[in-house]
CSV table of C-alpha atoms in Angstrom, one decimal:
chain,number,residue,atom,x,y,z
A,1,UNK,CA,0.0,0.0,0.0
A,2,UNK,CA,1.2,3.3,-0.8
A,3,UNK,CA,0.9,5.9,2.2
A,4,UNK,CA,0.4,9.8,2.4
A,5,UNK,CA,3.6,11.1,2.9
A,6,UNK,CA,5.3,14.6,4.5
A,7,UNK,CA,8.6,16.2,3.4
A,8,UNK,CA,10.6,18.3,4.7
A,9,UNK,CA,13.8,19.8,2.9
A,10,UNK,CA,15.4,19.6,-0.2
A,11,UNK,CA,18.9,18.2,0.4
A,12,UNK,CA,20.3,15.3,-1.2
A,13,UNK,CA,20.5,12.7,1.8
A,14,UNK,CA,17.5,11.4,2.6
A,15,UNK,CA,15.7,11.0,6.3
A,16,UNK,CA,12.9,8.3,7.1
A,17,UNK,CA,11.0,9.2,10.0
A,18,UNK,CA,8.5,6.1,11.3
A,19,UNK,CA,5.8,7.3,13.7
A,20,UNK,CA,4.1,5.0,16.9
A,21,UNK,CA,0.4,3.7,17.4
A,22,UNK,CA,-2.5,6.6,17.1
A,23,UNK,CA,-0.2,9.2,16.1
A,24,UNK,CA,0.7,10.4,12.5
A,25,UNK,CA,3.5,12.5,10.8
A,26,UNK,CA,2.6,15.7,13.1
A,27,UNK,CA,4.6,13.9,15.6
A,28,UNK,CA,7.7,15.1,13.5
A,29,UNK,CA,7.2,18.7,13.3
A,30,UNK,CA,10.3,19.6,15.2
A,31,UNK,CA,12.8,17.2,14.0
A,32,UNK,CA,11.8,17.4,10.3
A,33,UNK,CA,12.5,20.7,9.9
A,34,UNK,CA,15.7,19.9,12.1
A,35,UNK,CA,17.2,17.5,10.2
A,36,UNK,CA,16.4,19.6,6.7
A,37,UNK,CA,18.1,22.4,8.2
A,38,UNK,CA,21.0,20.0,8.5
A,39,UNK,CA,20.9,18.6,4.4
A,40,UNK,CA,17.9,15.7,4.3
A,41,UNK,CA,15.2,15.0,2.5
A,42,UNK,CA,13.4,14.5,4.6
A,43,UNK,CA,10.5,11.7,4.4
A,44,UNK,CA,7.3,10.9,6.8
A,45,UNK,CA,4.8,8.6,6.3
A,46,UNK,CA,1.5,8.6,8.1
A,47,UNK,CA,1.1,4.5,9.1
A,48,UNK,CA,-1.6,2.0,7.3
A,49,UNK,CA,-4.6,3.6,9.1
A,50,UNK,CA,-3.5,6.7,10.7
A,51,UNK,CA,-3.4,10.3,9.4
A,52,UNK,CA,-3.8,10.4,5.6
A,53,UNK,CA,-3.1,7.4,4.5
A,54,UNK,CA,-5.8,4.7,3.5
A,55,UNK,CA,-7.3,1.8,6.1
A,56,UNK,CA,-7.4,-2.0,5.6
A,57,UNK,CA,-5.8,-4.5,7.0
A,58,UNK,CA,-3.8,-4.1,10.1
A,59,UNK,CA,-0.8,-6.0,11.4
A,60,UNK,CA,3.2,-5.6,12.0
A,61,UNK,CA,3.9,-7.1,8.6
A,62,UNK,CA,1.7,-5.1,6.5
A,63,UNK,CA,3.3,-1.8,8.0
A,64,UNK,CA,6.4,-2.9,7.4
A,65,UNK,CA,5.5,-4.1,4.0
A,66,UNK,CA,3.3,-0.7,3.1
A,67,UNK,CA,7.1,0.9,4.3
A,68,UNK,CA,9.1,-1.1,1.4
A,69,UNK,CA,6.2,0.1,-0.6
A,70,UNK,CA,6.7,3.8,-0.1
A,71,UNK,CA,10.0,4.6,0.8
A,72,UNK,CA,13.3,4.7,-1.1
A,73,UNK,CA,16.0,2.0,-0.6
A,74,UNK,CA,19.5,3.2,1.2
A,75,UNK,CA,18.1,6.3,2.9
A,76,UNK,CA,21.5,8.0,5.0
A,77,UNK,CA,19.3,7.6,8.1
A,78,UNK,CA,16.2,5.9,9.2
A,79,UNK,CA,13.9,6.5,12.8
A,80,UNK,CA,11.4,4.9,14.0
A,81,UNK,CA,9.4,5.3,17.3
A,82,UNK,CA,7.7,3.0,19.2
A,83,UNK,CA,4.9,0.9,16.9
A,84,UNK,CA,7.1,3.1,13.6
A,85,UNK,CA,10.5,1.0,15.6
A,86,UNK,CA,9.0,-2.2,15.6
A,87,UNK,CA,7.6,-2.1,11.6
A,88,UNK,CA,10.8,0.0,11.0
A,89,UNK,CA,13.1,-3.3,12.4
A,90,UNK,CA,11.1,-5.5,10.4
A,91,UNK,CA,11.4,-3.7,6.9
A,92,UNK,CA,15.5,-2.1,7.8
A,93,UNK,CA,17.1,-5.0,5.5
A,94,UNK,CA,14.5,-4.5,2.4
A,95,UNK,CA,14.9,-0.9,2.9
A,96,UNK,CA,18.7,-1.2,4.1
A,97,UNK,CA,19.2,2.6,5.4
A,98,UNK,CA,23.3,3.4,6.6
A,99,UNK,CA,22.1,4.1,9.9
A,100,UNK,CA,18.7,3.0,12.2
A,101,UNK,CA,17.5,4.9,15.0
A,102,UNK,CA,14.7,2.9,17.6
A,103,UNK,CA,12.7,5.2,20.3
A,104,UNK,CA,11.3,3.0,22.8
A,105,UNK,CA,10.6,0.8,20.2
A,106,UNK,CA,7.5,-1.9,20.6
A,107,UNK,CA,9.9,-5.0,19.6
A,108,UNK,CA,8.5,-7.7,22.0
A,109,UNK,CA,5.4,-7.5,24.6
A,110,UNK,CA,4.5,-10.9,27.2
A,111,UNK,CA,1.0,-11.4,26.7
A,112,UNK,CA,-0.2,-10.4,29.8
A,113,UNK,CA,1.1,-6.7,29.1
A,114,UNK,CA,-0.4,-6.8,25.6
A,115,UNK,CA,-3.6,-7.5,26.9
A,116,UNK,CA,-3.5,-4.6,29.7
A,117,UNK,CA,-2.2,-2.3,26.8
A,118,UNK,CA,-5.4,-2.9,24.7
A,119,UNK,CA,-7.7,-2.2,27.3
A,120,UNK,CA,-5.8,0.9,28.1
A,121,UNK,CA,-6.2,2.0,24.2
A,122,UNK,CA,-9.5,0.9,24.3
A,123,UNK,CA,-9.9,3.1,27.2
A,124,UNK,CA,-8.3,6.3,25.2
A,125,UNK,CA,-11.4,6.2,22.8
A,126,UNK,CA,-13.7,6.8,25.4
A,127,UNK,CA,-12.1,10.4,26.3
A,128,UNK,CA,-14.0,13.1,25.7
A,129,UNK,CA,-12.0,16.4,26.5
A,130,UNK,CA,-7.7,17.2,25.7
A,131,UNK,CA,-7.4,17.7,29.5
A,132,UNK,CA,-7.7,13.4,30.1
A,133,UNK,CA,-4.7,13.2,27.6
A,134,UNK,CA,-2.9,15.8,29.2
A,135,UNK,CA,-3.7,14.0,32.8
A,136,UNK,CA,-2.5,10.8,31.2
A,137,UNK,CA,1.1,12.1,29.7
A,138,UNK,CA,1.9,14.1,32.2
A,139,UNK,CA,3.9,17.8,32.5
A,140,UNK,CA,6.3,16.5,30.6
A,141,UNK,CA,5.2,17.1,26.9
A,142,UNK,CA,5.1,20.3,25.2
A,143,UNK,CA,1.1,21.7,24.9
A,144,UNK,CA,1.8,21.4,21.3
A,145,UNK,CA,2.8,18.2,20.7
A,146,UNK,CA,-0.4,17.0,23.4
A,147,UNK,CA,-2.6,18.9,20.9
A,148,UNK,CA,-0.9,17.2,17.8
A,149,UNK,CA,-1.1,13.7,19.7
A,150,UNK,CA,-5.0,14.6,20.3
A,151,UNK,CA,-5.9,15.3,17.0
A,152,UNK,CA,-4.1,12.7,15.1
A,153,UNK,CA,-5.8,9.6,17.7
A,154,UNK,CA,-9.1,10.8,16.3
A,155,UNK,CA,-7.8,10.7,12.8
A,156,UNK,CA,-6.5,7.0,13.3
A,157,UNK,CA,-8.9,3.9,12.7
A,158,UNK,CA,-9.6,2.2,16.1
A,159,UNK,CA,-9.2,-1.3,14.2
A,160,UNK,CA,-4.9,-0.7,14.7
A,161,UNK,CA,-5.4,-1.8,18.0
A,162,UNK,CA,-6.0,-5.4,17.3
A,163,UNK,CA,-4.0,-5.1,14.7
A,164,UNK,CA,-1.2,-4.5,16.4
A,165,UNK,CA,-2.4,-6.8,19.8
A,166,UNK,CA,-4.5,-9.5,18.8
A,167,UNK,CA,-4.5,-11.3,21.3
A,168,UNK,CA,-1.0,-13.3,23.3
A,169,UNK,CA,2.6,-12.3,23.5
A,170,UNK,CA,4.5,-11.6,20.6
A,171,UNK,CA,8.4,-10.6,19.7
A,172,UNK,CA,9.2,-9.0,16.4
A,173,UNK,CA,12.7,-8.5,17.4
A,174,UNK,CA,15.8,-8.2,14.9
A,175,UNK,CA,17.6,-11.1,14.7
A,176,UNK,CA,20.4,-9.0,13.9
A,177,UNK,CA,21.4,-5.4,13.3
A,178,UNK,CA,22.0,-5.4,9.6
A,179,UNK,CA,23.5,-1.8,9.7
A,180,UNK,CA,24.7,0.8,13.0
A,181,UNK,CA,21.5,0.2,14.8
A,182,UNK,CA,20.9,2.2,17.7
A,183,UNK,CA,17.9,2.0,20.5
A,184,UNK,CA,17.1,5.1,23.0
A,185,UNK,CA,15.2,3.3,25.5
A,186,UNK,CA,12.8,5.1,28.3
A,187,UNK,CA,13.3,5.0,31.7
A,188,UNK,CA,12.0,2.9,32.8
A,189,UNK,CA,10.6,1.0,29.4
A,190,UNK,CA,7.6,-1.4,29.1
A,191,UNK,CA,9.4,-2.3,25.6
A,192,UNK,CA,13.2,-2.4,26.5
A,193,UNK,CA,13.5,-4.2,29.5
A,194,UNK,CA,17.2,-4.8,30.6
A,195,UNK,CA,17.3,-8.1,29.8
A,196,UNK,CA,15.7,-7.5,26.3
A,197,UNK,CA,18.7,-4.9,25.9
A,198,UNK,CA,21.1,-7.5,26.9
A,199,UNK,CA,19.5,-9.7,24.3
A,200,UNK,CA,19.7,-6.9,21.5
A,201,UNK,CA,23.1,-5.9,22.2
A,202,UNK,CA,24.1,-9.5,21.5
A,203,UNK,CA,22.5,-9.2,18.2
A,204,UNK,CA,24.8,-6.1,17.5
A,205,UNK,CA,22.2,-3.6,18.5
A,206,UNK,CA,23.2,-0.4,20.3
A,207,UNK,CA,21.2,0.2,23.2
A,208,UNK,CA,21.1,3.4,25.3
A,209,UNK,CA,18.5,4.3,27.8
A,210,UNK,CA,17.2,8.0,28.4
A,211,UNK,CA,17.1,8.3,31.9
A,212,UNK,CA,14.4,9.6,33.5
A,213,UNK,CA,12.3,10.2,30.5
A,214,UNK,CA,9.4,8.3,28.8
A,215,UNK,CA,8.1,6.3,26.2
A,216,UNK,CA,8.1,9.8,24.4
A,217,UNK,CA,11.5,10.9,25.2
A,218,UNK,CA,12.3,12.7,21.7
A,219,UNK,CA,9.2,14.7,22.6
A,220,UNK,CA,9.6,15.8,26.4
A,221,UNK,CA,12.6,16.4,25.5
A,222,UNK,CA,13.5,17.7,22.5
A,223,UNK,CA,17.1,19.3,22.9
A,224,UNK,CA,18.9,16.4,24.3
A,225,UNK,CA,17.1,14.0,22.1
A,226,UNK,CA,19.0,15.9,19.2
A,227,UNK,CA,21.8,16.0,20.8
A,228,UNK,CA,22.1,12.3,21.1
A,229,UNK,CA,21.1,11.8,17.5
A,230,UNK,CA,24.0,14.3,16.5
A,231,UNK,CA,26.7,12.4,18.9
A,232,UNK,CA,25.4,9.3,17.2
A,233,UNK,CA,25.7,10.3,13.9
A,234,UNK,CA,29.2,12.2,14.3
A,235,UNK,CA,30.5,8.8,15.4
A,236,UNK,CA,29.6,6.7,12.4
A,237,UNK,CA,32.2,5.7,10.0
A,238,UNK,CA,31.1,7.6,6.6
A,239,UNK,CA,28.7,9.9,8.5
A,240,UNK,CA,25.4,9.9,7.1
């Protein structure tokens, strides 16, 4: 499936930017325009079912295949965050970027947490007023990005929530990193647990953990978020 997607910049290294569940390509309006002030293209689809893009079927492989549909191959740098990390790992060697970025990413859930995670999207859907999202994330996000978030869960087709939990445990994780694969975790994470870091680090994976923020780190705190992306980059052999 080809998805609706937004651009930032016209420079000749190219940027994929993977949003997570019930958001859309909103959630990039700060490090778009960041990372086309630094020479990307940038690219940023809205998801199978959110935003702009059509509805149908929902689950991880068909957002990772609707991805390999869109996107171009060997983009300098590819981010995903959260549900966009987990389709992101399982489309990175079809779409074999130089470098992959994972926020919090949604790799591998036991079932019993699946389970309560549906319910509590479920739950979302029922909210009537901002102010319960705002109660739910906490001080911590910018009023602008809790408006963007707000608007783009009533754009998204409820159906994505048994498509991405249908029902059990489940673990997309990369078997391997493929290319300099790094994961910002929260602190703590519901996704990355330390034992699940152990277990990706083995597999080649660089994981870091972004203490004391959460599962929307590169939101409730923009600045260092960059920052870390810029170390990250700066260290890469052929930087991106």
């Amino acid at each position: 499936m080809k998805l609706r997607v937004r651009e930032w910049g016209t420079g000749t290294r190219h940027a994929l930017l993977v949003h997570g569940l019930f958001s859309d390509s909103h959630t990039w309006h700060r490090l778009g325009p960041a990372l086309a002030d630094r020479g990307y293209h940038v690219l940023a689809p809205d998801l199978r079912g959110h935003g702009e893009s059509p509805r149908g079927r929902y689950s991880p492989f068909d957002w990772a295949m609707d991805l390999v549909d869109t996107l171009p191959k060997h983009a300098d740098l590819a981010i995903g965050h959260s549900l966009g990390g987990l389709v992101l790992g399982m489309s990175a060697e079809l779409l074999a970027p130089r470098t992959a970025v994972y926020l919090d990413p949604a790799w591998r859930l036991e079932a019993a947490t699946a389970d309560e995670f549906s319910k509590i999207w479920y739950s979302w859907l029922e909210w009537t007023d901002m102010g319960e999202l705002k109660a739910r994330l906490g001080t911590s996000w910018p009023e602008i990005d809790i408006r963007l978030r707000w608007e783009s869960m009533w754009r998204a087709d409820p159906a994505v929530i048994p498509g991405l939990v249908p029902g059990g445990a489940y673990d997309y994780s990369p078997e391997r990193a493929g290319m300099p694969s790094l994961v910002l975790a929260s602190d703590p994470s519901d996704f990355i647990t330390p034992d699940h870091a152990e277990d990706l680090r083995a597999r080649g994976l660089t994981v870091d953990v972004f203490t004391g923020r959460g599962h929307s780190a590169f939101r409730e705190d923009f600045d260092e978020f960059l920052r870390r992306l810029d170390v990250w980059l700066a260290a890469l052999p052929n930087r991106p």
